[in-house]
Backbone as numpy.savetxt, mean C-alpha at the origin, in Angstrom:
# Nx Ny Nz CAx CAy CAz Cx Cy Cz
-10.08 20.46 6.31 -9.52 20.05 7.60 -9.31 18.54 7.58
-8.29 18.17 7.94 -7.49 16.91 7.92 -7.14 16.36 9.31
-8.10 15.03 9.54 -7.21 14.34 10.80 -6.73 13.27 10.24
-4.90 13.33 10.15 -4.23 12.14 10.52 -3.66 11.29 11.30
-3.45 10.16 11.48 -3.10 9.27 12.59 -1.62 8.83 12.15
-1.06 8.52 13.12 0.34 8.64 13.13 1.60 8.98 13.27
2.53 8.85 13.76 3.48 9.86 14.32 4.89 10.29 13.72
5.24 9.42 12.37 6.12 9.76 11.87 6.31 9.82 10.66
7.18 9.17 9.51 7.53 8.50 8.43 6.19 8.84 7.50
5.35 7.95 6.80 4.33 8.60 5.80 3.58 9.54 6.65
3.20 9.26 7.37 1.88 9.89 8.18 2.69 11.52 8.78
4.18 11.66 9.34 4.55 13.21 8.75 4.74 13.59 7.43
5.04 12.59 6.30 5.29 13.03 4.89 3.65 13.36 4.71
2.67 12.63 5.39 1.57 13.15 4.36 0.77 14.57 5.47
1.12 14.81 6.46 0.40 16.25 7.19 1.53 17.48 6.27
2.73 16.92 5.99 3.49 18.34 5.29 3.36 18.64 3.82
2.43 17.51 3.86 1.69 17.68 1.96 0.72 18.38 2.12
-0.66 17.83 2.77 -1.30 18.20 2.98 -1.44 19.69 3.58
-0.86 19.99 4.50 -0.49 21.12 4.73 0.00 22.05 3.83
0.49 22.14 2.75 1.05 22.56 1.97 0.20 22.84 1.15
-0.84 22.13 1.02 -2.09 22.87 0.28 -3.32 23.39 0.91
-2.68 23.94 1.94 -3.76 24.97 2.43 -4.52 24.04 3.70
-4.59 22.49 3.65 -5.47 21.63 4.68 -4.74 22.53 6.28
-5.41 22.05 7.55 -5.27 22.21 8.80 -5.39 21.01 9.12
-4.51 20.89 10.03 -4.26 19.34 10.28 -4.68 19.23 12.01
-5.30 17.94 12.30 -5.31 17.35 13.43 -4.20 16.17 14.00
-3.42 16.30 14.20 -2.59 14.54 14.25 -3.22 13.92 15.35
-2.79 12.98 15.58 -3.10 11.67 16.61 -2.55 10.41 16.75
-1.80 10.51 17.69 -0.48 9.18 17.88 -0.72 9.14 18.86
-0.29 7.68 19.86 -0.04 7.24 21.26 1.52 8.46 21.37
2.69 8.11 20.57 3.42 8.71 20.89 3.61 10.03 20.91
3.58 10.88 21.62 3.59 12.59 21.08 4.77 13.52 20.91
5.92 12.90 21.57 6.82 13.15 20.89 6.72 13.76 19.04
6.63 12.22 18.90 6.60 11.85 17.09 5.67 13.36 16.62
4.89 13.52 17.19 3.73 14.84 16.99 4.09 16.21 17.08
4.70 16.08 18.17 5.22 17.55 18.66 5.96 17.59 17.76
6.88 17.26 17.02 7.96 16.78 16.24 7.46 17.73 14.96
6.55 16.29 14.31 5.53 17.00 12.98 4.63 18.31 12.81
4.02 18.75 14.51 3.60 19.53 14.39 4.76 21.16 14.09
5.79 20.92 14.68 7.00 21.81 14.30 7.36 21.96 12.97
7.44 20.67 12.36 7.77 21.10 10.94 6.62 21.57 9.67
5.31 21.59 10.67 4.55 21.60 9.49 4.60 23.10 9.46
4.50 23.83 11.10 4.74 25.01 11.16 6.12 26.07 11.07
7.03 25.41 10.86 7.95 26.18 10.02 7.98 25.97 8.36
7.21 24.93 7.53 6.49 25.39 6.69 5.50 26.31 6.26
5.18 26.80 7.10 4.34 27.65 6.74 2.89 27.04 6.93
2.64 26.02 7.51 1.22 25.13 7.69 0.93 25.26 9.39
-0.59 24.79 9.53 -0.92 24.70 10.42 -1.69 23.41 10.86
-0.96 23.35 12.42 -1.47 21.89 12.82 -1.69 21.88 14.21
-2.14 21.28 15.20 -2.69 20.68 16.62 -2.75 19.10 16.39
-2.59 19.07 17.75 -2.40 17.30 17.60 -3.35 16.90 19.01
-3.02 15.66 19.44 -3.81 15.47 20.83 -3.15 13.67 20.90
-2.36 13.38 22.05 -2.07 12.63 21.86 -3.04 11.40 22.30
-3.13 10.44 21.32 -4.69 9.26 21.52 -3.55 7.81 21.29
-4.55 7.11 22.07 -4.52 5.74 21.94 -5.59 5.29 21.51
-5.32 5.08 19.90 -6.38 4.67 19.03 -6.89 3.28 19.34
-6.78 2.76 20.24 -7.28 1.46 20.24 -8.21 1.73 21.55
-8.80 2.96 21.96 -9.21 2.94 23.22 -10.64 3.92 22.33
-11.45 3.23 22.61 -12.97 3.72 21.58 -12.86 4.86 22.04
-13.29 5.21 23.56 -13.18 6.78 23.93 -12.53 7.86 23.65
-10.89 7.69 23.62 -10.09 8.15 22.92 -10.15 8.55 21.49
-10.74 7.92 20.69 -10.84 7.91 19.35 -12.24 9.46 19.56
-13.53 8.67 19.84 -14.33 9.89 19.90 -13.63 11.23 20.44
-13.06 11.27 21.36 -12.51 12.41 22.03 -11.92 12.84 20.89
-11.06 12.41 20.12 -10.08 13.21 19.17 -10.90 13.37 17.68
-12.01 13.33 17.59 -12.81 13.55 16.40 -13.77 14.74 17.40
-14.21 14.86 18.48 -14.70 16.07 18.65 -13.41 17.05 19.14
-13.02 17.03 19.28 -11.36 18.28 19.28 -11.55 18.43 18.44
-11.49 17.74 17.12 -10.58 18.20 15.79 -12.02 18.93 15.39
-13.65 18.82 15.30 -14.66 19.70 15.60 -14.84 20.63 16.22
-14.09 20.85 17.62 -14.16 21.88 18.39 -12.78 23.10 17.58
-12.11 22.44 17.37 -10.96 23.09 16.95 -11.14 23.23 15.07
-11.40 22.69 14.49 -11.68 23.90 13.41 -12.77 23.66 12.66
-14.31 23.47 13.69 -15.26 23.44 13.36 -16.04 22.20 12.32
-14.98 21.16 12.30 -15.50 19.76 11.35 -14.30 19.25 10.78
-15.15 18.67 10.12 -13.83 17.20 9.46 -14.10 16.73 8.34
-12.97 17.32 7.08 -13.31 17.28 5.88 -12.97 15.46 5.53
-11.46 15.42 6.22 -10.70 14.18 5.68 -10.01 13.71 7.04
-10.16 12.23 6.75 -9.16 11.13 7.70 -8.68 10.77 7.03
-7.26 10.63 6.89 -6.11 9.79 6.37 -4.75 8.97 7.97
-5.71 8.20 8.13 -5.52 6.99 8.57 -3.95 6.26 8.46
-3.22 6.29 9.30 -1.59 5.32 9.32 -1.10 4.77 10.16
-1.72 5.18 11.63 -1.38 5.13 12.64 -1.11 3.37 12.45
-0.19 2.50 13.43 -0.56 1.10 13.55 0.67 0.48 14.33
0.33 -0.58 14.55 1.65 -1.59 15.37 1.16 -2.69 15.00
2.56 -3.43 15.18 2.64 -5.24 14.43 3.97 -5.66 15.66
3.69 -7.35 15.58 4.66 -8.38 16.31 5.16 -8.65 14.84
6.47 -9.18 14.40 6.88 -9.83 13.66 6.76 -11.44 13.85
6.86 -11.94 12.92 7.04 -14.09 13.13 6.35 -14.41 11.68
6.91 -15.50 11.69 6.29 -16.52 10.83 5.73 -17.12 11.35
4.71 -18.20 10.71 3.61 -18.87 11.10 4.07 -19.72 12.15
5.90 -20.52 12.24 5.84 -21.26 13.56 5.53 -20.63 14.90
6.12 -19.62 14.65 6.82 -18.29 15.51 5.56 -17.14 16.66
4.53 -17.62 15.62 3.10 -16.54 16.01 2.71 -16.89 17.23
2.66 -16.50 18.32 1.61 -17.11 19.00 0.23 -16.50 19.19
-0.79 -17.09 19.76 -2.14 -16.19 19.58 -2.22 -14.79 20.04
-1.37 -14.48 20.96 -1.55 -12.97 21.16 -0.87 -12.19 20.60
0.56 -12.56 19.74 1.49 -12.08 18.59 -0.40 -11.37 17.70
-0.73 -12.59 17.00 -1.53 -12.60 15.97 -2.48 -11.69 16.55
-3.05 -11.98 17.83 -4.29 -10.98 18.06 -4.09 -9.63 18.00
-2.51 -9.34 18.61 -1.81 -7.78 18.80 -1.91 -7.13 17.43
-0.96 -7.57 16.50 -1.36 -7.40 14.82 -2.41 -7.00 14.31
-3.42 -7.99 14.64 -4.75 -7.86 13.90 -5.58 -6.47 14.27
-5.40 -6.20 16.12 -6.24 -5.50 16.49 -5.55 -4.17 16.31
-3.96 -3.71 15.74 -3.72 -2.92 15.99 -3.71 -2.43 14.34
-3.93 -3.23 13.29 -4.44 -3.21 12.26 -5.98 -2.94 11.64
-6.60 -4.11 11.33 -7.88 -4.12 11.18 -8.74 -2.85 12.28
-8.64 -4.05 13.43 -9.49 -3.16 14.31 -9.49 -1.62 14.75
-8.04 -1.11 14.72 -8.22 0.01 14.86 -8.47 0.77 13.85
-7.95 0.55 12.49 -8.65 1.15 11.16 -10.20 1.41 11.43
-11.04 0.37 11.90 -12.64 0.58 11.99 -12.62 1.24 13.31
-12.27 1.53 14.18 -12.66 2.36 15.08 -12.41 3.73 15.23
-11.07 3.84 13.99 -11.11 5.42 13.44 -11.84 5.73 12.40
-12.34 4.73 11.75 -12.69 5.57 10.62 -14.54 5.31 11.32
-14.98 4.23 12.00 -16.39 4.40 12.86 -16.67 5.98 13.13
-15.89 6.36 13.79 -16.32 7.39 14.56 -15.94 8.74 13.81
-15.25 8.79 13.25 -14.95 9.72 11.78 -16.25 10.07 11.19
-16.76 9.06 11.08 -18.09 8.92 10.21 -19.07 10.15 10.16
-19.65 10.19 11.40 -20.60 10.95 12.41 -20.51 12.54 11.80
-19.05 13.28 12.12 -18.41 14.37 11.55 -18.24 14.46 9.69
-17.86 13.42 9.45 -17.57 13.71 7.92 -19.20 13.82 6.92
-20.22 13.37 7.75 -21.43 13.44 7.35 -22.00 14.54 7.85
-22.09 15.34 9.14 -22.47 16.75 9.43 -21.51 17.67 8.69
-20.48 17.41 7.85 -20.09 18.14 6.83 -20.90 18.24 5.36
-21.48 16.92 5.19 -22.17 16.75 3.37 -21.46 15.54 3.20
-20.37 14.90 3.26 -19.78 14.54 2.85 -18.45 14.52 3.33
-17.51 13.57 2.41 -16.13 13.67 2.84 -15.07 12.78 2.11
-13.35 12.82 2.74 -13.07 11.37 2.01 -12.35 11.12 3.41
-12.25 9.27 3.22 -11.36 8.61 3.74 -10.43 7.87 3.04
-9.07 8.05 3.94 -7.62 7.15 2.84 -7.30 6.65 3.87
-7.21 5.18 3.89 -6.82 4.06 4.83 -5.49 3.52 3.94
-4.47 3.10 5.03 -3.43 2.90 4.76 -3.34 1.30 4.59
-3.52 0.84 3.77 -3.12 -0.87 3.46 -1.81 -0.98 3.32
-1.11 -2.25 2.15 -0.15 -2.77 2.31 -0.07 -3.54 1.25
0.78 -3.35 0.69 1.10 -4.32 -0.63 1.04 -5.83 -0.06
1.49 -6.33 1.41 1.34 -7.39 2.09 0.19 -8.13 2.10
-0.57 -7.19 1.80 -2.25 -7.55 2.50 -2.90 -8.09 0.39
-1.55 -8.27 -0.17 -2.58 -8.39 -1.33 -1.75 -9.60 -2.18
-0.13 -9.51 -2.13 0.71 -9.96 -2.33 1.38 -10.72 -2.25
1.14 -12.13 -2.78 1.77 -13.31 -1.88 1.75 -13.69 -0.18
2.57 -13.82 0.18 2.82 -14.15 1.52 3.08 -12.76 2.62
3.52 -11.64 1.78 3.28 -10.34 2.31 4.64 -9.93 2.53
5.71 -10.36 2.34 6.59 -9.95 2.83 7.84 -10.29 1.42
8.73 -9.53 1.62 10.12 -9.74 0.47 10.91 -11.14 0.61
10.80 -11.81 -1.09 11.18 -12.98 -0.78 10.64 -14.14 -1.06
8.48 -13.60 -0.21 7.96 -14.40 -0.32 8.03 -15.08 0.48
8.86 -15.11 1.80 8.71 -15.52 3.37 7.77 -14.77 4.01
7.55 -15.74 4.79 5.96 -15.50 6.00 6.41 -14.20 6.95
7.47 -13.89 6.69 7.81 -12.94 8.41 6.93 -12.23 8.82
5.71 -11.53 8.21 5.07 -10.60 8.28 3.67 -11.48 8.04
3.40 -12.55 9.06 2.33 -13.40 8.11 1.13 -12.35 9.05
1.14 -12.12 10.52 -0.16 -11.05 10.84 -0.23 -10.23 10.57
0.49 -9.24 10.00 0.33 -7.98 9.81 0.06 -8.42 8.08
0.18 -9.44 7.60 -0.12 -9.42 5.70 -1.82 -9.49 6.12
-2.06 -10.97 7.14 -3.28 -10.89 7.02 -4.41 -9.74 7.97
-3.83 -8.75 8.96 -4.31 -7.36 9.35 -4.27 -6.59 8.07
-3.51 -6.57 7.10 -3.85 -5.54 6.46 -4.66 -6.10 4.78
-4.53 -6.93 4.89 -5.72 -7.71 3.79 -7.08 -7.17 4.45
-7.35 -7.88 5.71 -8.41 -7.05 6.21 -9.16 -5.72 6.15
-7.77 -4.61 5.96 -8.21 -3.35 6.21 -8.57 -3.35 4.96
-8.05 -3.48 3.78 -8.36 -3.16 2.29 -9.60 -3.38 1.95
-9.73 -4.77 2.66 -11.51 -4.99 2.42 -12.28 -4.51 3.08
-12.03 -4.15 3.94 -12.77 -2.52 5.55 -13.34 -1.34 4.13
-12.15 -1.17 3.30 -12.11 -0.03 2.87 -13.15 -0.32 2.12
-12.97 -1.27 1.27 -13.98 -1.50 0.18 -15.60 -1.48 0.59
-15.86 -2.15 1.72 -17.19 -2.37 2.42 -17.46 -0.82 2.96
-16.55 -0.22 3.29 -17.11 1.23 4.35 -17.26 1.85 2.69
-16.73 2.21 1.25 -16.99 3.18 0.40 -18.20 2.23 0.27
-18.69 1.30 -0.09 -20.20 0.69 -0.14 -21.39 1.10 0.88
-20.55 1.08 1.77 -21.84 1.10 2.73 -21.93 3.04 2.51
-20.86 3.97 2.58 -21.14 5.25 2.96 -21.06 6.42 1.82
-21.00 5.90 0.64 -21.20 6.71 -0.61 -22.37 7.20 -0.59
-23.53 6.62 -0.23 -24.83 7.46 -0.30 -25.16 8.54 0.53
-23.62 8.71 1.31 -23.56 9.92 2.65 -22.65 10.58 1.67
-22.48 10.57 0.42 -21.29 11.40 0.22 -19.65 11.15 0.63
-19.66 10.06 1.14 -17.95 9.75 1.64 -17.76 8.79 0.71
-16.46 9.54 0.50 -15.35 8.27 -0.57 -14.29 7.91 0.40
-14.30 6.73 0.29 -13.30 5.55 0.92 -12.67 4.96 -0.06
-11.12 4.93 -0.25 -9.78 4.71 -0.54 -8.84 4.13 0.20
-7.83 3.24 -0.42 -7.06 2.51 0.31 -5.80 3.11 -0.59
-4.61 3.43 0.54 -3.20 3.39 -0.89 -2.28 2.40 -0.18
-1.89 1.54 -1.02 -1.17 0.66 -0.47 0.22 0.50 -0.83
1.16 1.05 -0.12 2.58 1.09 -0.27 3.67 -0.33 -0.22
4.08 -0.33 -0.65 5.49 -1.73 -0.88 6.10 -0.91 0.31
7.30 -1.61 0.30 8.69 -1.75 1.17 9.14 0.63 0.91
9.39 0.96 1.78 8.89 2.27 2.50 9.94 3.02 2.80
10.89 3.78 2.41 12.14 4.07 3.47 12.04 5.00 4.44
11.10 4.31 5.71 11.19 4.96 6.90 12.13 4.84 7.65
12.60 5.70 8.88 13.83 5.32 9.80 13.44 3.79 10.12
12.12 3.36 10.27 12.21 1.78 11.43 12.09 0.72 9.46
12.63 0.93 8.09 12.43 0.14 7.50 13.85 -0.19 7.35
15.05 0.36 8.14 16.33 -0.06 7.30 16.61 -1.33 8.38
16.14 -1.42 9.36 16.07 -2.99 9.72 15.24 -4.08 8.60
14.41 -4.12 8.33 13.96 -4.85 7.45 14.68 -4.64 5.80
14.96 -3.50 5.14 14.97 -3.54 3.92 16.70 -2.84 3.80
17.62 -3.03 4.52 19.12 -2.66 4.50 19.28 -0.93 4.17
20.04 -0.59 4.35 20.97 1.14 3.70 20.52 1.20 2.98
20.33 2.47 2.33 20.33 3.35 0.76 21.71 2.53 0.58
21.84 2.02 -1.10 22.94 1.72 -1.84 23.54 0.59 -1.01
23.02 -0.41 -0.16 23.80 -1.51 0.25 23.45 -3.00 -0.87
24.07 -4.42 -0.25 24.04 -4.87 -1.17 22.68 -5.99 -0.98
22.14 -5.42 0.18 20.71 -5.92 0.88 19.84 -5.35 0.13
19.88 -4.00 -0.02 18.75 -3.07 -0.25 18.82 -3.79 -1.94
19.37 -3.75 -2.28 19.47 -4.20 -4.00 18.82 -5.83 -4.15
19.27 -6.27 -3.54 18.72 -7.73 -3.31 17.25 -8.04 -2.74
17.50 -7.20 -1.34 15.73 -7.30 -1.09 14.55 -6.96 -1.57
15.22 -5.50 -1.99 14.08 -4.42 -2.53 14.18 -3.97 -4.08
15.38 -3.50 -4.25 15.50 -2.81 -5.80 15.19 -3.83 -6.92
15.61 -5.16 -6.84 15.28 -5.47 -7.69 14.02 -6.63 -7.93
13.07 -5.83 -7.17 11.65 -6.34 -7.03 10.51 -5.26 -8.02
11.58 -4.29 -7.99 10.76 -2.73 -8.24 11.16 -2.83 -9.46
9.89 -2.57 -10.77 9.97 -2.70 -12.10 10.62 -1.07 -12.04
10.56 0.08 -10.80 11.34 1.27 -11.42 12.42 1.00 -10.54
13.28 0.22 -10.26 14.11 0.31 -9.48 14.81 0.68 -8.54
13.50 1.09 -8.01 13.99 1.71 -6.05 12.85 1.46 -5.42
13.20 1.63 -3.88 11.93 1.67 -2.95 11.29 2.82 -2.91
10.37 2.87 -2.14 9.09 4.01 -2.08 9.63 4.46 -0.61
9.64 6.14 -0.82 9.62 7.13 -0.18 8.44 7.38 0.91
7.99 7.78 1.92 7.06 9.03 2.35 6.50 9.26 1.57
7.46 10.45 0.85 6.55 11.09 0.16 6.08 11.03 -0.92
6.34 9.83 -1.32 5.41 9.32 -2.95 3.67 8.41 -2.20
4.01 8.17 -1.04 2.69 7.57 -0.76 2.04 8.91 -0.08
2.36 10.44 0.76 1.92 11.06 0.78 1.10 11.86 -0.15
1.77 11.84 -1.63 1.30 12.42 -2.49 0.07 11.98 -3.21
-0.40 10.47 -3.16 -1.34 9.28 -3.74 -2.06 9.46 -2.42
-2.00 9.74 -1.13 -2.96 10.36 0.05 -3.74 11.65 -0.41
-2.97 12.41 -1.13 -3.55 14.04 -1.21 -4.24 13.55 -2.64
-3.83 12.92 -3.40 -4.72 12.85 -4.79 -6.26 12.02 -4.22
-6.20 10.91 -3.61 -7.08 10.16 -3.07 -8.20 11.07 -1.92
-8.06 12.17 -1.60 -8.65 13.25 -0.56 -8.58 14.24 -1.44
-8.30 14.46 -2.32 -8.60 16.33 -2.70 -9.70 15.38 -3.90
-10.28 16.85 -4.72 -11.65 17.00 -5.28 -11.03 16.45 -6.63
-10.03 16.15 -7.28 -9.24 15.75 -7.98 -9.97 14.31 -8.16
-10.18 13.57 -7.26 -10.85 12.12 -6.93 -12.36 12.21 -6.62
-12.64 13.47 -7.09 -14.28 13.17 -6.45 -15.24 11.98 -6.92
-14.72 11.69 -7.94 -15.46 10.32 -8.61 -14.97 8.82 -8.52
-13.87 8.52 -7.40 -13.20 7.75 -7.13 -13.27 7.18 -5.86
-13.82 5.17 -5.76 -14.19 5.57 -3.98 -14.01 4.05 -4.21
-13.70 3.21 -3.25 -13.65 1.56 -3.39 -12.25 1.05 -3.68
-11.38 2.53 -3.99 -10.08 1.57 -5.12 -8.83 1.54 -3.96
-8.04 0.56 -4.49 -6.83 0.09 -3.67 -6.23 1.04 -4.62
-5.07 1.84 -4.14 -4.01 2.50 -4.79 -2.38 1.64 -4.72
-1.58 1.13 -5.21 -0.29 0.68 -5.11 0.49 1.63 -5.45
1.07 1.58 -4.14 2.57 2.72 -4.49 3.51 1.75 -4.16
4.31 0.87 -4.62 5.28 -0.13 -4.79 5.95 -0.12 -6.15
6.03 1.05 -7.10 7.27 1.09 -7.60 7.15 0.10 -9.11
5.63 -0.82 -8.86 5.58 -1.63 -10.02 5.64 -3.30 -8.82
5.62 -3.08 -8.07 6.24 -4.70 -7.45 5.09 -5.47 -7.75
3.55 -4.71 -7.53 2.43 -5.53 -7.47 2.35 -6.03 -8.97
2.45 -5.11 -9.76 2.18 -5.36 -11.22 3.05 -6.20 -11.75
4.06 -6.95 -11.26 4.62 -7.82 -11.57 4.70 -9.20 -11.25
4.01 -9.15 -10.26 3.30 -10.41 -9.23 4.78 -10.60 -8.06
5.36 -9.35 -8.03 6.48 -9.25 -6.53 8.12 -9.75 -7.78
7.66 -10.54 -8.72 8.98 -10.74 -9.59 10.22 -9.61 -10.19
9.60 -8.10 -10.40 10.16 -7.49 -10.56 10.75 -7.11 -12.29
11.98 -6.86 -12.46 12.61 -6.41 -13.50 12.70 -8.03 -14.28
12.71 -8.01 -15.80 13.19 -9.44 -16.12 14.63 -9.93 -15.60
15.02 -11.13 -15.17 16.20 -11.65 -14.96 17.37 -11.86 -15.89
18.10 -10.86 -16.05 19.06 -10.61 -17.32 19.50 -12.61 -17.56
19.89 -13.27 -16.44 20.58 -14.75 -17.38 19.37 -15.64 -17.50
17.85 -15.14 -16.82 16.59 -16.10 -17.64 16.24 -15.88 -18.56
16.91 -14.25 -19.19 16.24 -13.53 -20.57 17.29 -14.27 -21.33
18.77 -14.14 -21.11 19.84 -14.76 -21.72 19.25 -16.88 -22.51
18.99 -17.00 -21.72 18.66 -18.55 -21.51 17.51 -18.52 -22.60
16.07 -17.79 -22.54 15.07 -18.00 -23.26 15.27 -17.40 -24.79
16.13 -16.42 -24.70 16.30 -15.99 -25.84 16.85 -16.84 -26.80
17.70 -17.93 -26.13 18.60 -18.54 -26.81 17.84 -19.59 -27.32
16.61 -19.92 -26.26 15.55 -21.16 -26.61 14.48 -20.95 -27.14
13.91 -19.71 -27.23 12.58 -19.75 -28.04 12.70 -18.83 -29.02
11.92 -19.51 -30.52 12.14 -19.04 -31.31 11.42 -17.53 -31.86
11.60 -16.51 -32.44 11.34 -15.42 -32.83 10.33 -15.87 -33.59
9.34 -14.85 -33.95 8.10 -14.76 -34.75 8.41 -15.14 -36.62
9.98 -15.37 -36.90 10.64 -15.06 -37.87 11.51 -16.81 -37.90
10.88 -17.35 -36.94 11.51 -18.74 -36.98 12.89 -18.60 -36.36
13.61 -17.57 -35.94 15.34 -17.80 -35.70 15.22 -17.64 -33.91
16.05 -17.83 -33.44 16.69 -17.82 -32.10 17.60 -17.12 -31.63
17.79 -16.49 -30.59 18.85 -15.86 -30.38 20.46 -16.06 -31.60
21.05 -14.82 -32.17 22.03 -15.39 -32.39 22.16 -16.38 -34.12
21.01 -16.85 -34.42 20.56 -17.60 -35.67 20.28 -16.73 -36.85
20.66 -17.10 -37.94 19.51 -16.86 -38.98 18.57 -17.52 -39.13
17.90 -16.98 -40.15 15.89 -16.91 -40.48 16.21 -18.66 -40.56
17.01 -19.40 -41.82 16.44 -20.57 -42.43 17.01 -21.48 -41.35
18.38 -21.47 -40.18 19.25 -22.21 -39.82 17.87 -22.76 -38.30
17.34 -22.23 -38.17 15.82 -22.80 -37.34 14.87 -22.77 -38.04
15.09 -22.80 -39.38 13.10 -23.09 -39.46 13.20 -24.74 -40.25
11.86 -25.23 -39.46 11.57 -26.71 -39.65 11.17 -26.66 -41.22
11.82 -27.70 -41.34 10.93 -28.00 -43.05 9.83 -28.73 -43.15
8.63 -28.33 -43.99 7.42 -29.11 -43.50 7.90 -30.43 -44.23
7.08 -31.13 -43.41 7.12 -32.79 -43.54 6.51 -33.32 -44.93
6.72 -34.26 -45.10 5.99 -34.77 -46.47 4.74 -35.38 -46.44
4.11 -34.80 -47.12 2.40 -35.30 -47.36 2.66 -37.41 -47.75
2.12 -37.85 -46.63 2.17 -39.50 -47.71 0.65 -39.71 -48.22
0.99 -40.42 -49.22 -0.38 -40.82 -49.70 -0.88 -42.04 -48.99
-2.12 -42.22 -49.04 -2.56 -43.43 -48.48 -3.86 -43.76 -49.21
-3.50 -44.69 -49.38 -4.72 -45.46 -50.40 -5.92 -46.65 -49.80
-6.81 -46.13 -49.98 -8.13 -46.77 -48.97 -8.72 -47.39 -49.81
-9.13 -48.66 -49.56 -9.50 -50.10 -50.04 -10.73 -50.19 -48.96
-12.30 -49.80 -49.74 -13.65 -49.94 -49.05 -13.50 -51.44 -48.74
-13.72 -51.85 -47.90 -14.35 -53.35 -47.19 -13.20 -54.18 -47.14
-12.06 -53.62 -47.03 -10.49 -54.79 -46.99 -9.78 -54.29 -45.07
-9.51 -55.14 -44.96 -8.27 -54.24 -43.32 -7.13 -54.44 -43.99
């Protein structure tokens, strides 16, 4: 049994995974629309789900929807965690309640779902948690480019990663594994404002060619690194950040090599074989210098 948070984009890609292997799902969004929505498609899949619509930032709320999801199918194997909201700005741009909104709808609500999660996933034996980070939260400045736009929500979700790391420390000796998967640039309906069309000449510029495989990340490739991170597949796995970005992290956000910086170095540094782009073996190799003799005279300058 699975409670996820969230109402659309990964967080429905990951209840119709999950669902798909047999889990029962709880959702939980402010919006319920987004729910009613997911809960339809999980059940014309062939899955089963209930939702309850919460405002995760309201402690009560949170408990309330961890005893439902107990009352309703008797405990709580897994939380996989997505739910969230952010202000956009750069650092001129922030003002303190921009930054506080971010943080609390980040950080803080991550610990107040996964707090009260706790309680249940331990009157089970055990359990896992998958908290949703952010390639932002690890990655330069957090955002494509390497501009600040996203400077609260880089540093809300730096936060959560290290939530994650401290809660698998503190709650492994209960049997709970805590996981973070942290996705790059996303193609949800609300990312084609930020990251342009499938096949535009934005999306290639912003995103594709950041990605050592050359596209952005889906739903459902971070749904699928949710179900590996929660099924028994991972039972020996608890503390780790997961990157689903396509390669962006592993490149330090640089991406594919730059075909006219490869052009340029090739032409300038020499091969293991002494030649250069374009050269033969002898037409670059240095000739060693000549040995001089020097003749030393004890007690003379």
């Amino acid at each position: 049994m699975a409670v996820i948070t969230g109402g659309d984009g990964i967080a429905r890609a990951t209840a119709l995974r999950f669902a798909a292997e047999g889990a029962r799902i709880v959702g939980a969004d402010i919006v319920e629309d987004k729910m009613r929505e997911t809960a339809r498609l999980v059940a014309d899949a062939g899955g089963e789900m209930t939702y309850l619509a919460t405002d995760l930032m309201d402690e009560t709320a949170v408990n309330r929807l961890m005893k439902f999801a107990e009352t309703t199918y008797g405990g709580i194997d897994v939380l996989a965690h997505f739910a969230m909201d952010l202000r956009v700005g750069d650092l001129p741009s922030v003002s303190v309640e921009d930054f506080t909104y971010t943080l609390t709808r980040t950080a803080t609500m991550t610990f107040l779902v996964s707090k009260h999660a706790v309680p249940f996933l331990m009157a089970r034996g055990g359990g896992s948690i998958v908290l949703a980070g952010s390639q932002s939260g690890s990655l330069g400045a957090g955002f494509l480019g390497n501009t600040g736009h996203l400077f609260s929500y880089s540093v809300g979700k730096g936060a959560v990663i290290r939530l994650g790391v401290v809660l698998a420390n503190v709650l492994g000796k209960h049997g709970i594994r805590v996981n973070i998967v942290s996705p790059g640039p996303v193609a949800t309906p609300n990312a084609v404002a930020f990251f342009g069309e499938e096949g535009s000449s934005e999306r290639s510029l912003l995103v594709d060619s950041h990605m050592l495989l050359g596209r952005i990340s889906f739903p459902e490739d971070v749904a699928g690194a949710a179900l590996f991170l929660a099924s028994d597949e991972a039972s020996n796995i608890t503390g780790q950040n997961l990157h689903v970005d396509g390669g962006m992290t592993a490149s330090g956000g640089m991406g594919l090599a730059n075909e006219e910086a490869q052009q340029i170095y090739d032409a300038m540094v020499p091969r293991a074989d002494g030649t250069r782009d374009g050269s033969s073996p002898n037409r670059n190799r240095r000739r060693p210098a000549k040995s001089k003799r020097v003749r030393h005279q004890s007690g003379r300058q």
